[in-house]
Coordinates of C-alpha atoms in Angstrom, one line a residue:
Chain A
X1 CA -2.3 -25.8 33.1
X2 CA -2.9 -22.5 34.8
X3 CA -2.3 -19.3 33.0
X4 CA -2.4 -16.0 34.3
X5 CA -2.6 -12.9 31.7
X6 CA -1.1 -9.4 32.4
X7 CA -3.5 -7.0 30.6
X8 CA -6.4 -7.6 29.1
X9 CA -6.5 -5.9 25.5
X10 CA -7.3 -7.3 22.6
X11 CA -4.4 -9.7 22.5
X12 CA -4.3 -10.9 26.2
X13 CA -8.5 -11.2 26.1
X14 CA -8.5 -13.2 22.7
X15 CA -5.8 -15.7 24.3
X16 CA -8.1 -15.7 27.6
X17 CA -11.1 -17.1 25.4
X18 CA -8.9 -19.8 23.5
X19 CA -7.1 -21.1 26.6
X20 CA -10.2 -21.7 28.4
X21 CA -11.7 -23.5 25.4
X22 CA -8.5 -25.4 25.4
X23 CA -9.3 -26.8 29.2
X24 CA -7.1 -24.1 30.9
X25 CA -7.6 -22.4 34.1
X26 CA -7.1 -18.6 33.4
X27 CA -6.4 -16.3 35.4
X28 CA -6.1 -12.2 34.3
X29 CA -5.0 -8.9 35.4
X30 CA -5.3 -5.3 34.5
X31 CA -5.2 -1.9 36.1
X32 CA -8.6 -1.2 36.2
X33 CA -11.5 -3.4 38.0
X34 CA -14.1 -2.5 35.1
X35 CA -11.3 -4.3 32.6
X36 CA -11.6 -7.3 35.0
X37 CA -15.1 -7.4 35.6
X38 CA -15.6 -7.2 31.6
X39 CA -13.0 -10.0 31.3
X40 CA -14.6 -12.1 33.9
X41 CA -18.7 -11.7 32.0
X42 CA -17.3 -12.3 28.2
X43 CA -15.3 -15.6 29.3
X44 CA -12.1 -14.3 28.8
X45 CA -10.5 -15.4 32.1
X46 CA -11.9 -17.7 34.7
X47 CA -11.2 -14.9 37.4
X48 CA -9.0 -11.9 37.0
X49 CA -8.1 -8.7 39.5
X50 CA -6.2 -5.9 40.1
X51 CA -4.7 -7.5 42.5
X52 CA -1.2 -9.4 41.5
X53 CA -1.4 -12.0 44.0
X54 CA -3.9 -14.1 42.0
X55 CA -1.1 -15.0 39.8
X56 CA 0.3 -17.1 42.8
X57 CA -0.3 -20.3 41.4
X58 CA -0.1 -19.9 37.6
X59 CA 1.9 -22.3 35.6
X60 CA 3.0 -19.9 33.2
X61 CA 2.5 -15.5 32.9
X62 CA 1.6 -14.2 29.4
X63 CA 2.7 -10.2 29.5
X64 CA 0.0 -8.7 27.0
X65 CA 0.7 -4.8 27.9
X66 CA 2.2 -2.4 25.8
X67 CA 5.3 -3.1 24.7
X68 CA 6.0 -0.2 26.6
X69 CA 4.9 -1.3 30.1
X70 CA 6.6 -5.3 29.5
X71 CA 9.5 -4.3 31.5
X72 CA 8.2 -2.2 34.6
X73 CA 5.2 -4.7 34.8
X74 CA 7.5 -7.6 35.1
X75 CA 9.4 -5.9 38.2
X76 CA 5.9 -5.7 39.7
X77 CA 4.4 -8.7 39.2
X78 CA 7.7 -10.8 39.8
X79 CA 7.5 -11.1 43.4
X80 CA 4.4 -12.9 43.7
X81 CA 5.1 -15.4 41.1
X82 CA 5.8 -19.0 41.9
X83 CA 9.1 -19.5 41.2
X84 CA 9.0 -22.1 38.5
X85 CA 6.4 -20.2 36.4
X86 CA 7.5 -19.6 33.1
X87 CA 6.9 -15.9 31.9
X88 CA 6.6 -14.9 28.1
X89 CA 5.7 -11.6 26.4
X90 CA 3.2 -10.6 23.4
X91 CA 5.5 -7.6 21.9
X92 CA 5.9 -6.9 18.3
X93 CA 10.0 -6.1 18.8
X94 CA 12.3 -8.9 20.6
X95 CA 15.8 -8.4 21.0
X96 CA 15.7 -5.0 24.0
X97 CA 13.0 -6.7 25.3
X98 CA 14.5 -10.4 25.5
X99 CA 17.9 -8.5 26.9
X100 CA 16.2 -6.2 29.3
X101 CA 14.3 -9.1 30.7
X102 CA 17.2 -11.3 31.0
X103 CA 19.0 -8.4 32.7
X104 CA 16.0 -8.1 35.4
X105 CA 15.5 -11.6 36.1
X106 CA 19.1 -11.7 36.9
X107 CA 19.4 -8.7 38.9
X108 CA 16.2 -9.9 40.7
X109 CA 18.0 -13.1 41.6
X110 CA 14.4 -15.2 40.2
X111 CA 14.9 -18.5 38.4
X112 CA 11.6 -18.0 36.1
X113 CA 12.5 -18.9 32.3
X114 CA 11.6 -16.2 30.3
X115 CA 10.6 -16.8 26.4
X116 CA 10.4 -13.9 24.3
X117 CA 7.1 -14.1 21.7
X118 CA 5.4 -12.0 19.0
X119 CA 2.1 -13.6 18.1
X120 CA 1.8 -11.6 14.6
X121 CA -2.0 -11.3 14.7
X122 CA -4.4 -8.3 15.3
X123 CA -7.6 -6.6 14.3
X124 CA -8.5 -2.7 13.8
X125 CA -9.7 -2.3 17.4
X126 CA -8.2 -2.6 20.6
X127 CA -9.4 -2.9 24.5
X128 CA -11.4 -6.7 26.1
X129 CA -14.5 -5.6 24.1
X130 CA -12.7 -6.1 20.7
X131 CA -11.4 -9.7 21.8
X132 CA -12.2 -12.9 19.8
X133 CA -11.9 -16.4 19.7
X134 CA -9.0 -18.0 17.0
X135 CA -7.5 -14.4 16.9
X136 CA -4.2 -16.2 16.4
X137 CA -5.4 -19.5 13.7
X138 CA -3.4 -19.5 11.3
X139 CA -1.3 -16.4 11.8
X140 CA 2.7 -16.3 12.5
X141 CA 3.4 -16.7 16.3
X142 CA 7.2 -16.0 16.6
X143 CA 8.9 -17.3 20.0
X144 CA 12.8 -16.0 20.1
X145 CA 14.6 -18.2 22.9
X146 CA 18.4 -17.3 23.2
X147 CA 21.3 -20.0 24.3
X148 CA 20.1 -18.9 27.8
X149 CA 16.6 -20.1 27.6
X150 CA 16.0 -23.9 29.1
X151 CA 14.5 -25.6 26.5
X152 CA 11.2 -27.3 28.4
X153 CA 10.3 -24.0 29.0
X154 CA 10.4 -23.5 25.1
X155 CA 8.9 -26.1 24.7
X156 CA 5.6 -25.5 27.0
X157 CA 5.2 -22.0 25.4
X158 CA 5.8 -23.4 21.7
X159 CA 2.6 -26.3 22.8
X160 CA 0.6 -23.5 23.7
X161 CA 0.8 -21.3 20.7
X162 CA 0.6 -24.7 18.2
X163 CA -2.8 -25.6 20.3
X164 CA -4.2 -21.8 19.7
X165 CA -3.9 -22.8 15.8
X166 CA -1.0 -20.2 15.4
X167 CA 2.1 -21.3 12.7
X168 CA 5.2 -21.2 14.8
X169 CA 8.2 -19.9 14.2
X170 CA 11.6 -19.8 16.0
X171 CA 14.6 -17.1 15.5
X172 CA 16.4 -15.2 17.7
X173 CA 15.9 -12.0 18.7
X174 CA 17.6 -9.7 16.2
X175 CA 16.3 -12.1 12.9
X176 CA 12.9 -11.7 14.3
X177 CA 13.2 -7.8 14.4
X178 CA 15.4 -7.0 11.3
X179 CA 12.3 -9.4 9.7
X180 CA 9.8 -7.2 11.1
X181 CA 11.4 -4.3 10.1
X182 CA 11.5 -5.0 6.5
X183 CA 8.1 -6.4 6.8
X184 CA 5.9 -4.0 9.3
X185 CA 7.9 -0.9 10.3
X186 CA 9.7 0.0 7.1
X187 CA 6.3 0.1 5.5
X188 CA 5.0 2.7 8.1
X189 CA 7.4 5.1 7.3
X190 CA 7.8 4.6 3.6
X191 CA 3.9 5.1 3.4
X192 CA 3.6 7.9 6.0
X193 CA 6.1 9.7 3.9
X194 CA 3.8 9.3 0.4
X195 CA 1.2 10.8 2.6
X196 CA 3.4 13.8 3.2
X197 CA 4.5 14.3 0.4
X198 CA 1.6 15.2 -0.6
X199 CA 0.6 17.1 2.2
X200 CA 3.4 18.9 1.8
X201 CA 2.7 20.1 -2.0
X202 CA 3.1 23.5 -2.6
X203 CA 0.7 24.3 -5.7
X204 CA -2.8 24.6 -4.1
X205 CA -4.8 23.0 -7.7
X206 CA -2.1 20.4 -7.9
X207 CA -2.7 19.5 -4.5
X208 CA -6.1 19.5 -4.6
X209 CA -6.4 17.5 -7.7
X210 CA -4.4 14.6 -6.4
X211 CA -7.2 14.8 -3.1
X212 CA -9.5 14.4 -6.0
X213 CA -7.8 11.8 -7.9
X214 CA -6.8 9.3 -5.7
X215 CA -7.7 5.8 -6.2
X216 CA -7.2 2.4 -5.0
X217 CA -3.3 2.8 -5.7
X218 CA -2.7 5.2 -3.5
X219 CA -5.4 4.1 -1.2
X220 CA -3.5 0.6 -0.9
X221 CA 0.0 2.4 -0.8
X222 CA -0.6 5.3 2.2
X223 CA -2.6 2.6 4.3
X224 CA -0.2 1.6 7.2
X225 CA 1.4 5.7 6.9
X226 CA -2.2 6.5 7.8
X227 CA -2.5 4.0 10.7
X228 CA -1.7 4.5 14.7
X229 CA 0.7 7.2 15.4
X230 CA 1.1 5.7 18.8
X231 CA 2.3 2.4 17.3
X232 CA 4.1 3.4 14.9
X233 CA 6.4 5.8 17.3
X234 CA 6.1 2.4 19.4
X235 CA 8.1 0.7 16.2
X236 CA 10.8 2.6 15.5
X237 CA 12.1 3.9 19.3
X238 CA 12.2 -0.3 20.4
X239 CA 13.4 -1.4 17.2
X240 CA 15.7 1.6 16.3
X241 CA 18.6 0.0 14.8
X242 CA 16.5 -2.8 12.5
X243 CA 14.6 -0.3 11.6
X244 CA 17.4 2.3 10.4
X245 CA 18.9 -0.5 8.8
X246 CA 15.9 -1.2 6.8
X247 CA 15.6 2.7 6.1
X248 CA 18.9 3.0 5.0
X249 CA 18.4 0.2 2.4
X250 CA 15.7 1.4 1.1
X251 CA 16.9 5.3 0.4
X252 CA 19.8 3.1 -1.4
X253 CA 16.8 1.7 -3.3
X254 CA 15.2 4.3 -4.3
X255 CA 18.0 6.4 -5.1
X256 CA 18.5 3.5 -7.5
X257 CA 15.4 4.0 -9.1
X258 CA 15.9 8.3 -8.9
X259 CA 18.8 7.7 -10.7
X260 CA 17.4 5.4 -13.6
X261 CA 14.6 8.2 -14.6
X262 CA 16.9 10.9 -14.5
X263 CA 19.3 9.0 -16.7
X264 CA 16.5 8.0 -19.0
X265 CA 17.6 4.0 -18.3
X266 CA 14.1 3.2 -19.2
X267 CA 14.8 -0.7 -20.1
X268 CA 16.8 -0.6 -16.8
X269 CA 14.1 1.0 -15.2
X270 CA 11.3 -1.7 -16.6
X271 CA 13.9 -4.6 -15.4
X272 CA 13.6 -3.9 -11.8
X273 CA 10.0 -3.6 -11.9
X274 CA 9.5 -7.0 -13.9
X275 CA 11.6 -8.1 -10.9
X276 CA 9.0 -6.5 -8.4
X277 CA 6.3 -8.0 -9.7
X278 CA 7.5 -11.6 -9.9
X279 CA 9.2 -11.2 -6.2
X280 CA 6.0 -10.0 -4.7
X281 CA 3.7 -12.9 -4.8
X282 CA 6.7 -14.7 -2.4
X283 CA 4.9 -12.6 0.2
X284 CA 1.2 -13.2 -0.3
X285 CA 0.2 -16.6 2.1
X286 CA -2.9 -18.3 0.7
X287 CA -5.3 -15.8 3.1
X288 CA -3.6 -12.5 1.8
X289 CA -4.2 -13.3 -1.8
X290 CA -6.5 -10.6 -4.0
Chain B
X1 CA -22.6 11.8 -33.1
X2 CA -20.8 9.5 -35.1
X3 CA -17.4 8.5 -33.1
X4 CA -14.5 7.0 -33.9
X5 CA -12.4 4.3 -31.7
X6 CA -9.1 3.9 -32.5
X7 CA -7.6 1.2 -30.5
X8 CA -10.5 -1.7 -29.0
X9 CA -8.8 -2.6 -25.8
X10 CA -10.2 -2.2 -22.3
X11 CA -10.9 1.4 -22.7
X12 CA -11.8 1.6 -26.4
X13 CA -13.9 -1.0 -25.7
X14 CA -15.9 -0.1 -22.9
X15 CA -16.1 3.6 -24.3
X16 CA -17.7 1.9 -27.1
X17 CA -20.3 -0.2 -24.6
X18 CA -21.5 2.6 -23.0
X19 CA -21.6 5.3 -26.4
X20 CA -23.7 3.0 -28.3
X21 CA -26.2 2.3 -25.2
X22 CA -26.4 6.4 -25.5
X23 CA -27.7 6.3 -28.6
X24 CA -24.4 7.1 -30.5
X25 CA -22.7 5.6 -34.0
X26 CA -19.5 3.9 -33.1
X27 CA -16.6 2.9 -35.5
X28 CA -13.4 1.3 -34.2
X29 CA -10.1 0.6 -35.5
X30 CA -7.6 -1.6 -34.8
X31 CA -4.3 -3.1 -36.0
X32 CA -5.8 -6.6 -35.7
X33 CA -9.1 -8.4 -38.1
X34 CA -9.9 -10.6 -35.0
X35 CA -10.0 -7.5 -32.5
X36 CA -12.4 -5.6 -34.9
X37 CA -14.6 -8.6 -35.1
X38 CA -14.5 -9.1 -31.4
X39 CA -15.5 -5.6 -31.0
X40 CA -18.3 -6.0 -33.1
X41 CA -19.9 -9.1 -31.6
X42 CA -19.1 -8.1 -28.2
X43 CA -21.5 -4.5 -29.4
X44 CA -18.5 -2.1 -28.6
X45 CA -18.5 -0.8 -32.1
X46 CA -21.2 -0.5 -34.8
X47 CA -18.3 -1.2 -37.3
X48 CA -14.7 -1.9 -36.7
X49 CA -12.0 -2.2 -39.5
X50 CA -8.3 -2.4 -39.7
X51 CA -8.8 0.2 -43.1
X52 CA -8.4 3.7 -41.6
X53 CA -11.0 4.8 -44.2
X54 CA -13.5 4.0 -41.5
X55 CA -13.1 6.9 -40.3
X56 CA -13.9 9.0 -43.0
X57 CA -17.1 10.7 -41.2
X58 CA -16.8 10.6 -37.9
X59 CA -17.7 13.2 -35.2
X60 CA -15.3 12.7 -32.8
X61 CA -12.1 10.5 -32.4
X62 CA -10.9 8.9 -29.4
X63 CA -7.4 7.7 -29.4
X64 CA -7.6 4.7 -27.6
X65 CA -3.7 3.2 -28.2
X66 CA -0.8 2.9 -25.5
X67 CA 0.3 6.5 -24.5
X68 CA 3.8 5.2 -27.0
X69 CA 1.5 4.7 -29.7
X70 CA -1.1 8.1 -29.5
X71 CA 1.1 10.2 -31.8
X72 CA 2.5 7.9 -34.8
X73 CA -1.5 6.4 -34.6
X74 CA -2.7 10.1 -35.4
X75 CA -0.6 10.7 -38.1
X76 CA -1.6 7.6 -39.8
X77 CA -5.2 8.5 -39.1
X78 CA -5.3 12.0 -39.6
X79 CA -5.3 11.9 -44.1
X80 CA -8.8 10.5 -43.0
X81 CA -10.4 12.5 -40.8
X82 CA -13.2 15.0 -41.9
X83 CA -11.6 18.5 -41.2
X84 CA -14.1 19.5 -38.4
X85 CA -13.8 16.1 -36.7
X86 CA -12.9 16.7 -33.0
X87 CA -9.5 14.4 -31.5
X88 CA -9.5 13.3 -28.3
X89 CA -6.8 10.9 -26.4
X90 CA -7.1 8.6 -23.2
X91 CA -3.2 9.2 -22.1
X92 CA -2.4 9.0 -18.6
X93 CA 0.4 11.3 -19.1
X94 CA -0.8 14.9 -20.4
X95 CA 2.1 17.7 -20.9
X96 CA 4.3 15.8 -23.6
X97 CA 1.0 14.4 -25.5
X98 CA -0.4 17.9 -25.9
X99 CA 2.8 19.5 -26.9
X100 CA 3.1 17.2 -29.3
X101 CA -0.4 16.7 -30.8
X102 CA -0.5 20.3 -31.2
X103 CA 3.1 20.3 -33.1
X104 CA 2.1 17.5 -34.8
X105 CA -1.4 19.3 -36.0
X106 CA 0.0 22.4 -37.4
X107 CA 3.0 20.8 -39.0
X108 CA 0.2 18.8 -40.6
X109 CA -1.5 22.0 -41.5
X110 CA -4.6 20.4 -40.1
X111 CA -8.0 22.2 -38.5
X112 CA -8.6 19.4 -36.1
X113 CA -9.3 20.5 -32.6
X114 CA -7.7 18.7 -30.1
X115 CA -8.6 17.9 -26.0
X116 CA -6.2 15.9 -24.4
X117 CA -8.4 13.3 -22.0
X118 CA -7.9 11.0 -19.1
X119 CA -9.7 8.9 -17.7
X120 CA -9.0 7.1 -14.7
X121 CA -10.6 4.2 -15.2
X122 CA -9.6 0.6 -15.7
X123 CA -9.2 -2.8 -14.0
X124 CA -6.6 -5.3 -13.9
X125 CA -7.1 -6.8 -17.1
X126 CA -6.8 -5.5 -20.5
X127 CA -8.1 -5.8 -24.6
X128 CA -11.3 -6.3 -26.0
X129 CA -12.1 -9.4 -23.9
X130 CA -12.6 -7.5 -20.5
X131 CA -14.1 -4.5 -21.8
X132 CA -17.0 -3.8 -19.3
X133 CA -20.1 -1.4 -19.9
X134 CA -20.3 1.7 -17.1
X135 CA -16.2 1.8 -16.4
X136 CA -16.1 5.4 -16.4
X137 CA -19.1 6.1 -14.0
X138 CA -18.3 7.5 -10.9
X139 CA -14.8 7.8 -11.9
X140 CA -12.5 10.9 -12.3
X141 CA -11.9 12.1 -16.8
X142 CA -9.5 14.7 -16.5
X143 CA -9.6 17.2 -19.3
X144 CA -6.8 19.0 -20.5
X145 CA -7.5 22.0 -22.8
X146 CA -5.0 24.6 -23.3
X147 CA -5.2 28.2 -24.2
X148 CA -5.4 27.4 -27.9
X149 CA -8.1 24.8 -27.9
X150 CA -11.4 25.7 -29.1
X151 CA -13.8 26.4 -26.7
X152 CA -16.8 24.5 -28.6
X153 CA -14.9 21.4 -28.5
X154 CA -13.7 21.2 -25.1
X155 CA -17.8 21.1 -24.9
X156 CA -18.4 18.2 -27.1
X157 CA -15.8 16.6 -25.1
X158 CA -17.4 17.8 -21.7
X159 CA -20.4 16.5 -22.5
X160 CA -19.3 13.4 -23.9
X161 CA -17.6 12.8 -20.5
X162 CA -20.8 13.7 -18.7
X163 CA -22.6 11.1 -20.4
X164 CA -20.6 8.4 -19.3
X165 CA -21.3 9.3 -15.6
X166 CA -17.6 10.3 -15.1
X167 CA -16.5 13.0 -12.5
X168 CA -15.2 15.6 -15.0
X169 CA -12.2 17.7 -14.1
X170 CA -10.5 20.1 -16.2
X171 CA -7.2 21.8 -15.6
X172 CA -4.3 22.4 -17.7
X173 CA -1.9 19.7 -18.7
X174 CA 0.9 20.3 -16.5
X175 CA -1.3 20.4 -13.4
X176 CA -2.4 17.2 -14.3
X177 CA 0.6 15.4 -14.8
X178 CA 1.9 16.7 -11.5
X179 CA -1.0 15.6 -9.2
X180 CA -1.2 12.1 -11.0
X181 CA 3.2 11.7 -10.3
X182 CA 1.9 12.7 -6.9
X183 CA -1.0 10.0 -6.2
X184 CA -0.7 7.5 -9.4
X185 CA 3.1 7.0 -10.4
X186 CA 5.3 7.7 -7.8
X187 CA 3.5 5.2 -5.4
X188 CA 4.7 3.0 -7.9
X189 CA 8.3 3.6 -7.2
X190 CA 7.8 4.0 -3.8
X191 CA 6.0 0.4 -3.6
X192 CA 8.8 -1.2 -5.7
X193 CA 11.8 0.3 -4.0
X194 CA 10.2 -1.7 -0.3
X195 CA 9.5 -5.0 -2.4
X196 CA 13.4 -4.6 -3.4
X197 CA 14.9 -3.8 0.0
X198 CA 13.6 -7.6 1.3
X199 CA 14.4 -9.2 -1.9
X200 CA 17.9 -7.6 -1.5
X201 CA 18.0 -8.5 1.9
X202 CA 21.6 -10.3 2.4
X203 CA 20.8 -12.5 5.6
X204 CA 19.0 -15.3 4.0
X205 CA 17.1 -16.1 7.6
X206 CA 16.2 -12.8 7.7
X207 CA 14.4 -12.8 3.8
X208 CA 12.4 -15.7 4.6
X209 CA 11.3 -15.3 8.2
X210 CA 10.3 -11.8 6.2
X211 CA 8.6 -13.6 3.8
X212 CA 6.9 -15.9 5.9
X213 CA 5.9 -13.1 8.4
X214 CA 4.7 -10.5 6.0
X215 CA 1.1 -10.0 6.4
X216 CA -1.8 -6.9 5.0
X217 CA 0.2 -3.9 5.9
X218 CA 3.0 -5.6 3.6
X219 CA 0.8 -6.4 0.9
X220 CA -0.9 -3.2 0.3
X221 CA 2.1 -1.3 0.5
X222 CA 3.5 -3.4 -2.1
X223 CA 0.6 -4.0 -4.1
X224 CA 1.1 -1.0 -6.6
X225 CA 4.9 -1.7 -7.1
X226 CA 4.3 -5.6 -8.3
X227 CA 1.9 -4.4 -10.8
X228 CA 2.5 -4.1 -14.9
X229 CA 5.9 -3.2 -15.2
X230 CA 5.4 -1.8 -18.9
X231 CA 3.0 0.7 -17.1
X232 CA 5.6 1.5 -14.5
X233 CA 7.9 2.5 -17.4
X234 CA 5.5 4.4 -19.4
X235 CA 4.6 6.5 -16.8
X236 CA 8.8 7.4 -16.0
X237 CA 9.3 7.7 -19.3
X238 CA 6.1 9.9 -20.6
X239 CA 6.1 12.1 -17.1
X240 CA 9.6 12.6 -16.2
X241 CA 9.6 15.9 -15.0
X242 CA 6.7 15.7 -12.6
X243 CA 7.8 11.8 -11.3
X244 CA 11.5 13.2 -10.8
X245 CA 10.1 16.3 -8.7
X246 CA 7.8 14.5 -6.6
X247 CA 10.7 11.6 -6.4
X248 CA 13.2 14.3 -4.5
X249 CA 10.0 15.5 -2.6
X250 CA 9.9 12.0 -1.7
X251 CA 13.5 11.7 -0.6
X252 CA 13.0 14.9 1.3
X253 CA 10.4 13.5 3.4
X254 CA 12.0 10.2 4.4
X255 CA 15.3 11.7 4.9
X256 CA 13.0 13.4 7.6
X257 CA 12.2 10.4 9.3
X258 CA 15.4 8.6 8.8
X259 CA 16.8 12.1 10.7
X260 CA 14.0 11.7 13.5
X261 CA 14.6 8.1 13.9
X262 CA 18.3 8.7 14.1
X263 CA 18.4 11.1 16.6
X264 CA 15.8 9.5 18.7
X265 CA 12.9 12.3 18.3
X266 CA 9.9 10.1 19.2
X267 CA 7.9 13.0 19.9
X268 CA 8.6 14.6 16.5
X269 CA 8.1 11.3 14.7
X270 CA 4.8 10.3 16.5
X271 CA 3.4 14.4 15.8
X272 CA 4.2 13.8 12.2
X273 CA 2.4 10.3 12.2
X274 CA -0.2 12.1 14.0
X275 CA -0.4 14.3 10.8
X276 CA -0.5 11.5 8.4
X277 CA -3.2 9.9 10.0
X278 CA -5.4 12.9 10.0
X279 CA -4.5 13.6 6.1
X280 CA -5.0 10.6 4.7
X281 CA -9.0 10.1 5.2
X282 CA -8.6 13.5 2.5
X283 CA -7.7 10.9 -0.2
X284 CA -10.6 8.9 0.0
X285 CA -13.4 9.2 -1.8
X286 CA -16.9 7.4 -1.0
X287 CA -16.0 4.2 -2.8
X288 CA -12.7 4.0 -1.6
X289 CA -13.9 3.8 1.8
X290 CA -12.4 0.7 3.8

């Protein structure tokens, strides 16, 4: 099979090197020659360019920009697509991008199958120089068709991301992103808001004694609050309505809990957190365990 | 110095480790035979009894109990104390424990000094068992003295503290309990509150693509809230001032996003994620590093 990779970051240069261990032909594009020229020396992609035409003959069109950039890229690179090539997207929020895509191929009048996908899978760093082999073994890789989507062209994507090792999962859109919301974006904000909390406190030796007593706890708890600003703006303006949703649950939540201290319901109060702590471990897979 | 233990769990017990390998005379108490035996082949104690008695010379006490059991234990052991002998707690709640201890102390018509103490210290397991030499090192001991407590004992204290290698900080008791509700207990609430958002999530695809797709941001940010829910409880019930204020600061802040996220200000919410990122690194120390 011939694949052809818009943008080479850490995600679209990882898939690169497991393709062409797999036997594929792959073939990349970015913006910028250097990123090419870097893709081409660390194996990445059998040949890549600026140039869109050298995805002419490509079986199938990974879109691994910004989740940002999916939707004008796609109008660019449509044209010089074969027209049975099926097209699929890396970004972490599915349902405006599976409808805006729909929408396009539409208007554009092109028969291509697209198949939204969210491989759930990263490191620290970003850019071709942070890519790596088995970036996806053994992560979630989420594909969301809709009733639209023909289902060989499911099917050729869903091969591809069982070969790279990935666990696959299928949902719709809107399941995939409420899921994500509770899981990755609602986390962001609760945590962001810990760290500004404390930011934001008013007695100069409280607040620096909390700088100085800090430990692992809140370490642990203001990680993903501390994380890319980029992303996390990323997060909440494409998946707006999951994430509000989530938001909303959780002020009901914690209002809950505001309410139990200042009533003094202290057995009530213990309940819900011996309900935490037996819920939790539901979310720890075998590689996240402590 | 002679010291006295009371209480031989993790804390009591590694106290006792590291004062004996300083050269000091360690007695313990504790409501159990086995414990004190335990305690003395494990070398945490000199002599351990459940008799009270043993404490009829000591230097120094350290009240080494659950924060619920720190007062009714000192008026059981306070009939045996030598007059001079200096108390000490290990509380991680301050405010209420000094009030009281000082209440308690003149209604008693006792001379005892008393320093309220915290270390924050400790590891996931507790009792005589797990007791560890060198827990303290490197670690913050908050001291709490108030205007009425002798300076020559806040020394003894100070020193002892020193000894063990622990960070020493000393502030008054209120300041205390306000910067640990900031950085200690209400990521508690904050970390239970998301766990309870996906277990109360209603759309049972939605729950388990969640569970299936929650990954390191999910776990860290939950970590704190599956923990010991007894210790959850203690802290709401021993600090509930400072918890509730920083619990509305809290609300405050997410109300914030929710009103960003709501009305679409990506700029605003990325500039205030821009700030959390740059605040955070503030919270950790050299061996918190990631």
């Amino acid at each position: 099979m011939k694949l052809g990779i818009v943008g080479l970051g850490l995600i679209g240069g990882s898939l690169g090197l497991d393709a062409r261990a797999l036997g594929h032909v792959v073939v990349g594009v970015s913006r910028k020659l250097s990123t090419c020229q870097r893709a081409i020396s660390r194996g990445a992609v059998d040949d890549a360019s600026v140039d869109l035409s050298i995805l002419s003959t490509v079986d199938i069109v990974v879109l691994c920009t910004p989740l940002s950039d999916i939707l004008t890229t796609t109008e660019k690179v449509l044209p010089f697509l074969p027209k049975t090539s099926i097209l699929t997207d890396v970004g972490s929020v599915k349902a405006p991008i599976v409808a805006q895509m729909q929408a396009l191929l539409i208007q554009a009048n092109a028969q291509n199958p697209f198949v939204g996908g969210h491989p759930m899978a990263g490191t620290a760093n970003a850019g071709i120089e942070s890519a790596i082999p088995n970036l996806f073994r053994g992560n979630p890789y989420v594909l969301t068709p809709t009733s639209t989507t023909p289902d060989n062209a499911v099917a050729v994507v869903a091969d591809l991301v069982r070969s790279l090792g990935a666990n696959l999962y299928k949902c719709d859109p809107s399941t995939h992103d409420r899921a994500v919301a509770l899981i990755s974006h609602l986390p962001v904000m609760v945590s962001a808001s810990l760290i500004q909390v404390c930011t934001a406190e008013r007695d100069p030796l409280v607040r620096e004694l909390a700088i100085q007593l800090a430990s692992s706890g809140f370490r642990d708890t203001s990680r993903v609050g501390g994380g890319n600003p980029e992303l996390g703006r990323l997060m909440a303006e494409f998946n707006t309505d999951a994430l509000l949703a989530s938001l909303h649950q959780y002020r009901s939540q914690l209002d809950r809990i505001i309410g139990q201290v200042e009533a003094g319901e202290w057995n009530a109060l213990e309940a819900r957190l011996v309900e935490t702590q037996r819920d939790r471990p539901l979310y720890l897979k075998e590689h996240l365990k402590e």
